[in-house]
Coordinates of C-alpha atoms in Angstrom, one line a residue:
M1 CA 0.0 0.0 0.0
P2 CA 1.5 3.4 -1.0
L3 CA 2.8 5.6 1.8
A4 CA 0.7 8.6 2.7
A5 CA 2.3 12.0 2.3
E6 CA 2.5 12.6 6.1
Q7 CA 4.0 9.2 6.6
I8 CA 6.8 10.1 4.3
L9 CA 7.7 13.2 6.3
E10 CA 7.7 11.3 9.6
A11 CA 11.2 9.8 8.8
L12 CA 12.8 13.3 8.5
D13 CA 14.2 15.7 11.1
E14 CA 13.0 19.3 11.2
Q15 CA 15.6 20.6 8.7
Q16 CA 15.1 17.7 6.3
R17 CA 11.3 18.2 6.5
E18 CA 11.6 21.8 5.6
A19 CA 13.6 20.9 2.5
A20 CA 11.2 18.1 1.6
M21 CA 8.2 20.4 1.8
S22 CA 9.7 23.0 -0.6
L23 CA 8.2 21.5 -3.7
H24 CA 7.6 24.4 -6.1
G25 CA 10.0 26.8 -7.7
P26 CA 13.8 26.8 -7.1
T27 CA 15.1 25.1 -3.9
L28 CA 18.7 24.9 -2.8
I29 CA 19.6 22.4 -0.1
L30 CA 23.0 23.1 1.5
A31 CA 23.7 19.6 2.9
G32 CA 26.7 19.2 5.1
A33 CA 28.6 15.9 5.2
G34 CA 26.6 13.1 6.7
T35 CA 23.4 15.1 7.1
G36 CA 21.1 12.8 5.2
K37 CA 21.2 14.5 1.8
T38 CA 20.0 11.4 -0.1
R39 CA 17.3 10.7 2.4
T40 CA 16.1 14.2 2.1
I41 CA 15.9 14.4 -1.7
T42 CA 14.3 11.0 -2.1
H43 CA 11.7 11.8 0.5
R44 CA 11.1 15.2 -1.1
I45 CA 10.4 13.5 -4.5
A46 CA 8.2 10.8 -2.9
Y47 CA 6.3 13.5 -0.9
G48 CA 5.6 15.6 -4.0
I49 CA 4.3 12.5 -5.8
A50 CA 2.1 11.4 -2.9
L51 CA 0.6 14.9 -2.8
G52 CA 0.0 14.9 -6.5
D53 CA 2.2 17.9 -7.0
F54 CA 4.8 15.9 -9.0
T55 CA 4.1 13.6 -11.9
E56 CA 6.4 10.6 -11.5
N57 CA 7.4 10.2 -15.2
R58 CA 8.1 13.9 -15.6
I59 CA 10.8 14.0 -12.9
L60 CA 14.5 13.8 -13.8
A61 CA 17.0 13.3 -10.9
L62 CA 20.6 13.9 -12.0
T63 CA 23.7 12.5 -10.3
Y64 CA 27.4 12.4 -11.2
T65 CA 28.1 8.7 -10.7
N66 CA 26.3 5.5 -11.4
R67 CA 26.7 4.4 -7.8
A68 CA 24.8 7.5 -6.6
A69 CA 22.2 7.0 -9.2
G70 CA 21.7 3.4 -8.1
E71 CA 21.4 4.4 -4.5
L72 CA 18.7 7.0 -5.4
R73 CA 16.8 4.5 -7.4
A74 CA 16.8 1.9 -4.6
R75 CA 15.6 4.4 -2.1
L76 CA 12.9 5.7 -4.4
R77 CA 11.7 2.2 -5.0
A78 CA 11.4 1.7 -1.2
L79 CA 9.2 4.9 -1.1
D80 CA 6.9 3.6 -3.9
A81 CA 8.5 6.1 -6.4
G82 CA 10.4 3.5 -8.5
S83 CA 9.4 4.9 -11.9
V84 CA 11.3 8.2 -11.4
N85 CA 14.0 8.7 -14.0
V86 CA 17.3 8.8 -12.2
K87 CA 20.4 9.2 -14.4
T88 CA 23.9 10.6 -14.5
F89 CA 24.2 13.8 -16.6
H90 CA 26.1 11.7 -19.2
A91 CA 23.5 8.9 -19.3
A92 CA 20.6 11.4 -19.7
A93 CA 22.4 13.2 -22.5
L94 CA 23.4 10.0 -24.2
A95 CA 19.8 8.7 -24.1
Q96 CA 18.7 11.9 -25.9
V97 CA 21.4 11.7 -28.5
D98 CA 20.6 8.1 -29.2
Y99 CA 16.9 8.9 -29.5
F100 CA 17.1 11.9 -31.8
W101 CA 20.2 11.4 -33.8
Q102 CA 18.8 9.1 -36.4
Q103 CA 15.6 11.2 -36.7
F104 CA 17.4 14.4 -37.5
Y105 CA 20.7 13.4 -39.1
S106 CA 19.8 10.0 -40.8
M107 CA 22.7 8.2 -39.3
N108 CA 23.6 6.3 -36.1
A109 CA 24.9 8.4 -33.2
P110 CA 28.6 8.4 -32.8
R111 CA 30.0 5.6 -30.5
V112 CA 31.4 6.6 -27.1
I113 CA 35.0 5.6 -26.6
E114 CA 35.5 3.1 -23.8
S115 CA 38.5 4.9 -22.3
K116 CA 40.3 8.2 -22.9
A117 CA 43.5 6.6 -21.6
N118 CA 43.8 4.2 -24.5
L119 CA 43.3 6.9 -27.1
I120 CA 45.6 9.3 -25.4
S121 CA 48.3 6.6 -25.3
K122 CA 47.8 6.1 -29.1
A123 CA 48.0 9.8 -29.6
G124 CA 51.3 9.8 -27.8
E125 CA 52.6 6.9 -29.8
A126 CA 51.7 8.7 -33.0
L127 CA 53.8 11.6 -31.8
K128 CA 56.6 9.2 -30.9
L129 CA 56.1 9.9 -27.2
R130 CA 56.0 7.3 -24.4
L131 CA 53.5 8.5 -21.8
D132 CA 53.4 6.8 -18.4
A133 CA 50.1 6.1 -16.6
N134 CA 50.3 9.2 -14.5
T135 CA 50.8 11.5 -17.5
V136 CA 47.9 9.8 -19.3
R137 CA 45.7 10.2 -16.3
D138 CA 46.6 13.9 -16.0
L139 CA 46.0 14.5 -19.7
A140 CA 42.6 12.8 -19.5
A141 CA 41.7 15.2 -16.6
E142 CA 42.9 18.2 -18.6
I143 CA 40.8 17.2 -21.6
E144 CA 37.8 16.9 -19.3
W145 CA 38.6 20.3 -17.7
R146 CA 38.9 22.0 -21.2
K147 CA 35.6 20.6 -22.5
C148 CA 33.7 21.2 -19.2
N149 CA 34.7 24.8 -19.5
M150 CA 33.5 24.8 -23.1
L151 CA 36.9 25.8 -24.6
S152 CA 38.0 25.0 -28.1
L153 CA 41.6 23.9 -28.6
D154 CA 42.5 27.4 -29.9
E155 CA 41.0 29.0 -26.9
Y156 CA 42.7 26.5 -24.6
A157 CA 46.0 27.2 -26.3
D158 CA 45.8 30.9 -25.3
L159 CA 45.7 30.0 -21.6
I160 CA 47.6 26.6 -21.3
S161 CA 50.5 28.4 -19.8
T162 CA 48.4 29.3 -16.8
R163 CA 47.3 25.6 -16.2
P164 CA 49.1 23.3 -13.7
P165 CA 51.9 21.3 -15.3
L166 CA 51.1 18.0 -17.0
S167 CA 53.9 15.8 -15.6
T168 CA 57.1 16.6 -17.5
L169 CA 55.3 17.6 -20.7
S170 CA 55.9 21.1 -22.1
S171 CA 52.8 23.2 -22.9
S172 CA 53.3 22.8 -26.6
V173 CA 53.7 19.0 -26.4
A174 CA 50.7 18.7 -24.1
L175 CA 48.6 20.7 -26.7
S176 CA 49.9 18.5 -29.5
V177 CA 48.8 15.3 -27.7
Q178 CA 45.4 16.7 -27.1
Q179 CA 45.1 17.8 -30.8
K180 CA 46.1 14.3 -31.9
Y181 CA 43.7 12.7 -29.5
E182 CA 40.9 14.7 -31.1
D183 CA 42.0 13.8 -34.6
L184 CA 42.1 10.1 -33.8
K185 CA 38.7 10.2 -32.2
I186 CA 37.1 12.1 -35.0
S187 CA 38.6 9.9 -37.7
A188 CA 37.2 6.8 -35.9
G189 CA 33.8 8.4 -35.7
Q190 CA 33.8 8.3 -31.9
V191 CA 33.1 10.7 -29.1
D192 CA 34.1 10.9 -25.4
W193 CA 31.7 11.5 -22.6
E194 CA 32.2 15.3 -22.5
D195 CA 31.5 15.3 -26.3
V196 CA 28.1 13.6 -25.5
L197 CA 27.1 16.6 -23.4
I198 CA 28.3 19.0 -26.1
L199 CA 26.5 17.1 -28.8
T200 CA 23.3 17.1 -26.8
L201 CA 23.5 20.8 -26.1
G202 CA 24.1 21.6 -29.7
M203 CA 21.4 19.3 -30.9
L204 CA 18.7 20.7 -28.6
R205 CA 19.6 24.3 -29.5
A206 CA 19.6 23.5 -33.2
E207 CA 16.4 21.3 -33.3
P208 CA 13.3 22.9 -31.8
R209 CA 11.3 19.7 -32.1
A210 CA 13.8 17.8 -30.0
L211 CA 14.0 20.6 -27.4
N212 CA 10.2 20.8 -27.2
H213 CA 10.0 17.0 -26.7
V214 CA 12.5 17.0 -23.9
Q215 CA 11.0 20.0 -22.1
Q216 CA 7.6 18.4 -22.3
Q217 CA 8.9 15.1 -21.0
Y218 CA 10.8 16.6 -18.0
R219 CA 9.3 19.3 -15.8
F220 CA 10.8 18.7 -12.3
F221 CA 14.5 18.5 -11.8
T222 CA 16.7 17.3 -8.9
V223 CA 20.4 17.8 -9.1
D224 CA 22.6 15.9 -6.6
E225 CA 26.1 17.1 -5.7
Y226 CA 25.4 20.5 -7.2
Q227 CA 28.7 21.9 -5.9
D228 CA 30.4 19.7 -8.6
I229 CA 28.5 21.0 -11.6
S230 CA 30.5 22.3 -14.6
K231 CA 29.8 25.2 -16.9
L232 CA 28.9 22.7 -19.6
Q233 CA 26.5 20.7 -17.4
Q234 CA 24.9 23.9 -16.2
E235 CA 24.4 25.1 -19.8
L236 CA 22.7 21.8 -20.6
L237 CA 20.6 21.9 -17.4
D238 CA 19.4 25.4 -18.3
V239 CA 18.3 24.2 -21.7
W240 CA 16.5 21.3 -20.2
L241 CA 14.7 23.6 -17.8
G242 CA 13.8 26.2 -20.4
D243 CA 11.5 28.8 -18.9
H244 CA 10.7 26.7 -15.9
S245 CA 12.3 26.9 -12.5
D246 CA 11.2 23.7 -10.7
I247 CA 14.7 22.7 -9.7
C248 CA 16.0 21.3 -6.5
A249 CA 19.8 21.5 -6.2
V250 CA 21.5 19.9 -3.3
G251 CA 25.2 19.9 -2.3
D252 CA 27.9 21.0 0.1
P253 CA 30.2 23.9 -0.8
N254 CA 32.8 22.5 1.6
Q255 CA 33.1 19.4 -0.7
T256 CA 34.0 21.1 -3.9
I257 CA 37.2 19.1 -4.8
Y258 CA 37.0 18.6 -8.6
T259 CA 37.8 22.0 -10.0
F260 CA 40.8 20.3 -11.8
A261 CA 38.2 18.5 -13.9
G262 CA 35.9 21.5 -14.5
A263 CA 33.6 21.4 -11.4
T264 CA 32.7 24.7 -9.8
S265 CA 30.7 25.8 -6.8
E266 CA 30.1 29.1 -8.5
F267 CA 26.5 28.1 -9.6
M268 CA 25.7 27.0 -6.1
H269 CA 26.9 30.3 -4.6
S270 CA 25.0 32.3 -7.2
F271 CA 21.8 30.3 -7.0
S272 CA 19.9 32.9 -5.0
S273 CA 20.9 35.7 -7.3
R274 CA 19.9 33.7 -10.4
Y275 CA 16.6 32.6 -8.8
L276 CA 15.4 35.6 -6.7
D277 CA 12.5 33.5 -5.3
A278 CA 14.8 30.6 -4.3
N279 CA 14.2 28.8 -1.0
V280 CA 17.5 27.9 0.7
V281 CA 17.6 25.3 3.4
E282 CA 20.6 24.2 5.4
L283 CA 21.1 20.6 6.8
T284 CA 23.7 20.7 9.6
K285 CA 22.8 17.6 11.8
N286 CA 25.4 15.0 11.1
Y287 CA 24.2 11.4 11.6
R288 CA 27.4 9.7 10.4
S289 CA 30.3 10.6 12.7
V290 CA 31.0 10.7 16.4
E291 CA 31.5 14.1 17.9
P292 CA 35.3 14.3 18.0
I293 CA 35.5 13.7 14.3
I294 CA 32.9 16.4 13.6
L295 CA 34.7 18.9 15.9
A296 CA 37.9 18.3 13.9
A297 CA 36.1 18.6 10.6
N298 CA 34.5 22.0 11.6
K299 CA 37.9 23.3 12.6
V300 CA 39.4 22.4 9.2
V301 CA 36.8 24.5 7.3
A302 CA 36.2 27.2 9.9
Q303 CA 38.2 29.8 8.1
N304 CA 36.3 29.4 4.8
Q305 CA 33.0 28.4 6.3
T306 CA 30.2 29.1 3.8
M307 CA 27.4 27.4 5.9
A308 CA 26.7 26.7 9.5
A309 CA 29.0 24.3 11.4
L310 CA 28.0 20.6 11.6
E311 CA 26.4 19.2 14.8
S312 CA 27.0 15.6 15.7
V313 CA 23.8 13.8 16.5
R314 CA 25.7 10.7 17.7
G315 CA 27.9 12.3 20.4
G316 CA 30.6 9.9 21.5
G317 CA 33.9 10.0 23.2
A318 CA 37.6 10.0 22.1
S319 CA 37.9 8.4 18.7
L320 CA 40.5 10.6 17.0
K321 CA 44.3 9.9 16.9
I322 CA 47.1 11.9 15.4
E323 CA 50.3 9.9 15.2
N324 CA 53.8 10.6 13.7
F325 CA 56.5 8.2 12.6
E326 CA 60.2 8.3 11.6
T327 CA 59.6 7.0 8.1
Q328 CA 56.7 6.4 5.7
D329 CA 57.3 2.6 5.8
L330 CA 57.0 2.6 9.6
E331 CA 53.8 4.6 9.3
A332 CA 52.4 2.1 6.9
K333 CA 53.3 -0.8 9.1
A334 CA 51.7 0.8 12.1
I335 CA 48.5 1.3 10.2
A336 CA 48.6 -2.3 9.1
A337 CA 49.1 -3.4 12.7
S338 CA 46.2 -1.2 13.9
I339 CA 44.0 -2.6 11.2
G340 CA 45.0 -6.1 12.3
G341 CA 43.9 -5.3 15.8
L342 CA 40.5 -4.0 14.6
L343 CA 39.9 -7.2 12.6
I344 CA 40.8 -9.4 15.6
G345 CA 38.3 -7.4 17.6
G346 CA 35.6 -8.2 15.2
A347 CA 35.6 -5.2 12.8
K348 CA 34.6 -6.0 9.2
A349 CA 37.4 -5.4 6.7
S350 CA 34.9 -3.7 4.3
Q351 CA 34.3 -1.0 7.0
I352 CA 38.0 0.0 7.1
A353 CA 39.6 2.4 4.7
V354 CA 43.1 4.0 4.3
L355 CA 43.0 7.3 2.4
Y356 CA 45.9 9.1 0.8
R357 CA 46.4 12.0 -1.6
I358 CA 47.9 10.4 -4.8
N359 CA 47.8 6.9 -6.3
S360 CA 51.5 6.2 -5.9
Q361 CA 51.2 6.3 -2.1
S362 CA 49.4 3.0 -2.1
E363 CA 52.5 0.9 -2.6
A364 CA 53.8 1.3 0.9
L365 CA 50.4 0.4 2.3
E366 CA 50.0 -2.6 -0.1
N367 CA 53.3 -3.9 1.1
A368 CA 52.5 -3.5 4.7
L369 CA 49.0 -5.1 4.5
S370 CA 50.3 -8.0 2.4
A371 CA 53.1 -8.6 5.0
A372 CA 50.4 -8.7 7.7
G373 CA 48.2 -11.0 5.7
I374 CA 45.4 -8.5 5.4
E375 CA 43.3 -8.6 2.3
Y376 CA 42.8 -5.2 0.6
Q377 CA 41.4 -3.7 -2.5
V378 CA 42.6 -0.5 -4.2
R379 CA 39.6 1.6 -5.1
G380 CA 39.4 2.7 -8.7
G381 CA 37.6 1.2 -11.7
Q382 CA 40.8 0.5 -13.8
R383 CA 41.9 -2.5 -11.7
F384 CA 38.5 -4.3 -11.9
F385 CA 37.4 -3.2 -15.4
N386 CA 40.8 -4.0 -16.9
R387 CA 40.7 -7.6 -15.8
Q388 CA 40.8 -9.9 -18.8
E389 CA 37.6 -11.8 -17.9
V390 CA 35.8 -8.5 -17.1
T391 CA 36.7 -6.9 -20.4
G392 CA 35.7 -10.0 -22.2
A393 CA 32.4 -10.2 -20.5
V394 CA 31.6 -6.5 -21.1
R395 CA 32.5 -7.0 -24.7
L396 CA 30.0 -9.9 -25.0
V397 CA 27.3 -7.9 -23.2
R398 CA 27.8 -5.0 -25.5
A399 CA 27.5 -7.3 -28.5
E400 CA 24.3 -8.8 -27.1
A401 CA 22.9 -5.3 -26.5
M402 CA 23.3 -4.5 -30.2
T403 CA 21.7 -7.7 -31.5
N404 CA 19.1 -8.4 -28.8
P405 CA 18.7 -5.2 -26.8
T406 CA 15.5 -6.2 -25.0
R407 CA 16.7 -9.4 -23.5
A408 CA 16.6 -9.5 -19.7
A409 CA 19.8 -8.1 -18.2
F410 CA 20.2 -10.9 -15.6
E411 CA 19.6 -13.7 -18.1
S412 CA 22.1 -12.2 -20.6
M413 CA 24.8 -11.6 -18.0
S414 CA 24.4 -15.0 -16.5
A415 CA 24.7 -16.6 -19.9
V416 CA 27.8 -14.5 -20.7
A417 CA 29.4 -15.4 -17.3
R418 CA 28.7 -19.1 -17.8
S419 CA 30.3 -19.0 -21.2
L420 CA 33.5 -17.7 -19.5
G421 CA 33.5 -20.5 -16.9
W422 CA 31.4 -19.0 -14.1
Q423 CA 28.9 -21.1 -12.1
A424 CA 26.4 -20.2 -9.4
M425 CA 28.7 -21.4 -6.5
P426 CA 32.4 -21.1 -6.4
G427 CA 33.1 -24.5 -4.9
D428 CA 36.7 -25.1 -3.8
L429 CA 38.2 -22.5 -6.1
Q430 CA 41.4 -20.9 -4.9
G431 CA 43.9 -18.2 -6.0
P432 CA 43.5 -16.8 -9.6
A433 CA 40.6 -19.1 -10.3
R434 CA 38.7 -17.8 -7.3
E435 CA 39.6 -14.2 -8.3
K436 CA 38.1 -14.8 -11.8
W437 CA 34.9 -16.3 -10.3
D438 CA 34.6 -13.3 -7.9
A439 CA 35.0 -10.8 -10.8
L440 CA 32.4 -12.6 -13.0
N441 CA 30.1 -13.0 -10.0
A442 CA 30.3 -9.3 -9.4
L443 CA 29.1 -8.6 -12.9
V444 CA 26.1 -11.0 -12.3
D445 CA 25.4 -9.1 -9.1
I446 CA 25.3 -5.8 -11.0
A447 CA 22.8 -7.2 -13.4
D448 CA 20.7 -8.5 -10.5
E449 CA 20.8 -5.1 -8.8
L450 CA 19.3 -3.5 -11.9
G451 CA 16.0 -5.4 -11.3
A452 CA 13.9 -7.9 -13.1
D453 CA 12.7 -5.4 -15.7
A454 CA 16.2 -4.3 -16.8
T455 CA 17.3 -5.1 -20.4
V456 CA 20.8 -6.0 -21.6
A457 CA 20.9 -2.6 -23.3
Q458 CA 20.5 -1.0 -19.9
L459 CA 23.1 -3.3 -18.5
A460 CA 25.6 -2.4 -21.2
T461 CA 25.1 1.3 -20.4
E462 CA 25.4 0.6 -16.6
L463 CA 28.7 -1.2 -17.1
D464 CA 30.1 1.6 -19.3
E465 CA 29.1 4.1 -16.7
R466 CA 30.7 2.2 -13.9
A467 CA 33.9 1.9 -15.8
R468 CA 33.9 5.6 -16.6
S469 CA 33.2 6.7 -13.1
Q470 CA 35.5 4.1 -11.5
H471 CA 32.7 2.5 -9.6
E472 CA 34.1 -0.9 -9.0
P473 CA 32.3 -3.7 -7.0
Q474 CA 33.2 -3.9 -3.4
R475 CA 34.3 -7.0 -1.5
E476 CA 35.1 -7.9 2.1
A477 CA 38.5 -6.3 2.2
V478 CA 40.2 -3.1 3.5
T479 CA 39.8 -0.3 1.0
L480 CA 42.8 1.7 -0.1
S481 CA 41.8 4.9 -1.9
T482 CA 42.7 8.4 -2.9
V483 CA 40.6 11.0 -1.1
H484 CA 39.1 12.1 -4.4
A485 CA 37.9 8.5 -5.1
A486 CA 36.5 8.2 -1.6
K487 CA 34.1 11.1 -1.9
G488 CA 30.5 10.1 -1.3
L489 CA 31.6 7.0 0.7
E490 CA 31.9 6.2 4.4
W491 CA 33.5 3.6 6.6
Q492 CA 33.4 3.0 10.4
N493 CA 37.2 3.2 10.7
V494 CA 39.3 5.6 8.5
Y495 CA 43.1 6.1 8.4
V496 CA 44.5 9.2 6.6
F497 CA 48.0 8.3 5.5
S498 CA 50.9 10.8 5.1
A499 CA 49.2 13.9 6.3
N500 CA 52.4 15.8 5.4
E501 CA 53.2 19.1 3.7
G502 CA 53.7 18.2 0.0
Y503 CA 50.8 15.7 0.1
M504 CA 48.2 17.6 2.1
P505 CA 48.3 20.1 0.6
I506 CA 49.9 18.8 -2.6
S507 CA 53.2 20.5 -3.4
Y508 CA 52.0 22.2 -6.6
A509 CA 49.0 23.9 -4.8
T510 CA 50.4 27.4 -4.3
K511 CA 47.6 29.8 -5.2
P512 CA 45.0 30.7 -2.5
E513 CA 42.2 29.0 -4.4
Q514 CA 44.3 25.8 -4.8
L515 CA 45.1 25.7 -1.2
A516 CA 41.5 26.3 -0.3
E517 CA 40.6 23.3 -2.4
E518 CA 43.2 21.1 -0.7
Q519 CA 41.8 22.1 2.6
R520 CA 38.3 21.1 1.5
L521 CA 39.8 17.8 0.3
F522 CA 41.2 17.2 3.8
Y523 CA 37.7 17.9 5.2
V524 CA 36.3 15.3 2.9
A525 CA 38.9 12.8 4.1
I526 CA 37.9 13.4 7.8
T527 CA 34.2 13.2 7.2
R528 CA 34.4 9.7 5.7
A529 CA 34.9 8.3 9.2
K530 CA 32.0 7.1 11.3
D531 CA 33.5 5.7 14.5
S532 CA 37.3 6.3 14.5
L533 CA 39.8 8.4 12.7
W534 CA 43.6 8.0 12.6
L535 CA 45.6 10.9 11.1
S536 CA 49.3 10.2 10.6
W537 CA 52.4 11.6 9.1
S538 CA 56.1 10.7 8.9
K539 CA 59.3 12.7 9.3
R540 CA 61.2 11.1 6.4
E541 CA 60.3 9.3 3.2
T542 CA 62.8 6.6 4.0
S543 CA 65.4 5.9 6.7
D544 CA 68.1 7.0 4.2
S545 CA 66.5 10.3 3.4
Q546 CA 68.3 13.4 4.7
R547 CA 65.3 15.7 4.1
E548 CA 62.9 16.1 7.0
R549 CA 59.2 16.5 6.3
S550 CA 56.7 18.4 8.3
A551 CA 53.2 17.7 9.4
S552 CA 50.4 19.1 7.2
R553 CA 49.4 22.6 8.0
F554 CA 45.8 21.3 8.2
L555 CA 46.7 19.3 11.3
Q556 CA 47.5 22.7 13.0
L557 CA 43.9 23.6 12.6
I558 CA 42.9 20.5 14.6
S559 CA 45.6 20.5 17.2
P560 CA 47.8 23.5 18.3
E561 CA 50.8 21.3 18.9
F562 CA 51.5 21.2 15.2
S563 CA 51.7 25.0 14.9

């Protein structure tokens, strides 16, 4: 039996209820970390439907990752609002391109490349350059930044000298690689995910019939993580909205950490000036973390606070440690030993995470955890989606989606997995054979999560989105992750590794706006922890190193002893 409108509101606190009841016109929800952002927006949507103010099939809820979209869908189903369209910006745009392209241009829509990295590497090879993984990753982020800021290559060339350095590449070489990347992509008749947004925007502006269709279909918009919207995404959102202003934007200005990829909180800060009748609601009651963690988080952003400080609903005693060590290896070994103690005490490995600033820092932690016999997983889609059996399975799913797109997702995925050696139970498999089974089983689980009505075409899109957004399946293991990749996640026990100057903030952050972002990144790291938080730093990289390192300036904000 469907929930009554008042029943839906009963699950919310006073602040959340105020936000949920703001149904008409522009609404901005400033939701601090752990304050029930997802609960609030899903209950707001369900409440509007229950009252009859919202029409379920005319709502579009937009997210930035497939994981967030899946969470929204699951919660909306639980509130009897399962037919609401929940998509990432990219998936919503791609659906529109696929729907209209043949009608207006009498050809199939361009195919989205599986990975920028592969094409960037090919561009480097064409220019007789050998690009390492870090350089390729930096170039991919730079391409994303350029396109999200709607800059042509010529416009970008005029300001490339003001951009952060791309590894050891000179500005001219970096520009040449990007030009070759575009040439290779165009010659193959392909587009990247940012191109999908650009194509959608151009198509809707050029084709009034398509624009009218979209604006008739969608009337009520919800945008999650609004602090991360880019100029390109905002332009597309404005086109989707047209003359209407039924938009609910939700986010936390203290968690703007993706400006290197084109994200900006500018649109969040200017929301009230763009919409003079906007209703702005703040959520400040943190339900995630115990009080010492919240007090530390508030201190970190106190100087640049743009909304009220967080209040811990949980309370709780001492659960925050700041430790220092002679070397980074000793620091990693101490973390491994501490994690071992937690596991012996009954903690789940999947509820423990070690966070760090850059990917290369994981090596010391991997060595220490391996030596201690502790299973771990490095967060990031590349490791999972680059496994041979996974790439093979995804390729087969994609082929099935082209030939038989309406086949049930679970049926198709199960058949594909079985063709690659998977069976329903792992039996006595060990080592690499068990790892292969786990990987294929994770793909079957993804298909199952989509629901009985999902098609193989939807599954193919889901897998592509997960690979693009580095949303890899989780298993019962300690998580190692950069802070950027940890955003939006939470664990009971969190370790922040190498909270040193040079890492936090990163050495190349010298401008005030860059340092402010690094400070927000540190805030994000702290607020991932529910029950315990361990912050550590080391005096030297290795025992042979002559150069002493200092504690992060951000630790000074938490404890005066580091000043």
